[in-house]
Amino acid sequence: MKTSVIIGLSLLLVIWLWLAWMLLTAGGLNLKNLLLLAMSAIIIFVPLFKKYFKGAKNDK
């Protein structure tokens, strides 16, 4: 994997974690916020995982 991809994924993860922390501190820890975090993580990270990690195994 290229260095630019690793840096981009790391930056996206840090921003998502910061936004998740902001949501939980502002809205509290409840089921609605936990489901919102889970859905946003699935929307953001599953396609990236399929593209960069599953695709890299198939290319070899």
Short mmCIF file of C-alpha atoms in Angstrom, two decimals:
data_model
loop_
_atom_site.label_atom_id
_atom_site.label_comp_id
_atom_site.label_asym_id
_atom_site.label_seq_id
_atom_site.Cartn_x
_atom_site.Cartn_y
_atom_site.Cartn_z
CA MET A 1 0.00 0.00 0.00
CA LYS A 2 1.28 3.45 -0.88
CA THR A 3 2.33 5.88 1.82
CA SER A 4 -0.21 8.45 0.62
CA VAL A 5 -3.03 5.92 1.09
CA ILE A 6 -1.87 5.11 4.60
CA ILE A 7 -1.66 8.81 5.50
CA GLY A 8 -5.10 9.46 4.01
CA LEU A 9 -6.73 6.57 5.86
CA SER A 10 -5.03 7.61 9.10
CA LEU A 11 -6.23 11.18 8.72
CA LEU A 12 -9.77 10.00 7.98
CA LEU A 13 -9.70 7.77 11.05
CA VAL A 14 -8.47 10.59 13.29
CA ILE A 15 -11.17 12.97 12.00
CA TRP A 16 -13.87 10.31 12.45
CA LEU A 17 -12.71 9.58 16.00
CA TRP A 18 -12.70 13.29 16.83
CA LEU A 19 -16.24 13.72 15.46
CA ALA A 20 -17.40 10.61 17.33
CA TRP A 21 -15.94 11.98 20.56
CA MET A 22 -17.66 15.33 19.95
CA LEU A 23 -21.00 13.58 19.36
CA LEU A 24 -20.73 11.50 22.51
CA THR A 25 -19.67 14.40 24.71
CA ALA A 26 -22.36 16.74 23.38
CA GLY A 27 -25.21 14.25 23.08
CA GLY A 28 -24.37 11.76 25.77
CA LEU A 29 -23.99 8.02 25.62
CA ASN A 30 -27.33 6.65 24.45
CA LEU A 31 -28.57 4.13 21.93
CA LYS A 32 -29.32 6.71 19.25
CA ASN A 33 -25.77 8.08 19.30
CA LEU A 34 -24.21 4.61 19.38
CA LEU A 35 -26.28 3.52 16.37
CA LEU A 36 -25.35 6.72 14.55
CA LEU A 37 -21.65 6.05 15.17
CA ALA A 38 -21.96 2.43 14.06
CA MET A 39 -23.78 3.36 10.85
CA SER A 40 -21.32 6.11 10.01
CA ALA A 41 -18.38 3.78 10.60
CA ILE A 42 -19.92 1.18 8.29
CA ILE A 43 -20.62 3.74 5.58
CA ILE A 44 -17.10 5.18 5.75
CA PHE A 45 -14.80 2.29 6.53
CA VAL A 46 -16.32 -0.83 4.93
CA PRO A 47 -15.92 0.38 1.32
CA LEU A 48 -12.38 1.54 2.06
CA PHE A 49 -11.55 -1.81 3.66
CA LYS A 50 -12.89 -3.63 0.61
CA LYS A 51 -10.96 -1.39 -1.77
CA TYR A 52 -7.57 -1.32 -0.08
CA PHE A 53 -7.32 -4.53 1.96
CA LYS A 54 -9.40 -7.11 0.11
CA GLY A 55 -8.25 -5.78 -3.28
CA ALA A 56 -4.59 -5.96 -2.27
CA LYS A 57 -4.90 -9.69 -1.51
CA ASN A 58 -6.53 -10.37 -4.87
CA ASP A 59 -3.84 -8.45 -6.77
CA LYS A 60 -1.00 -10.64 -5.47
#
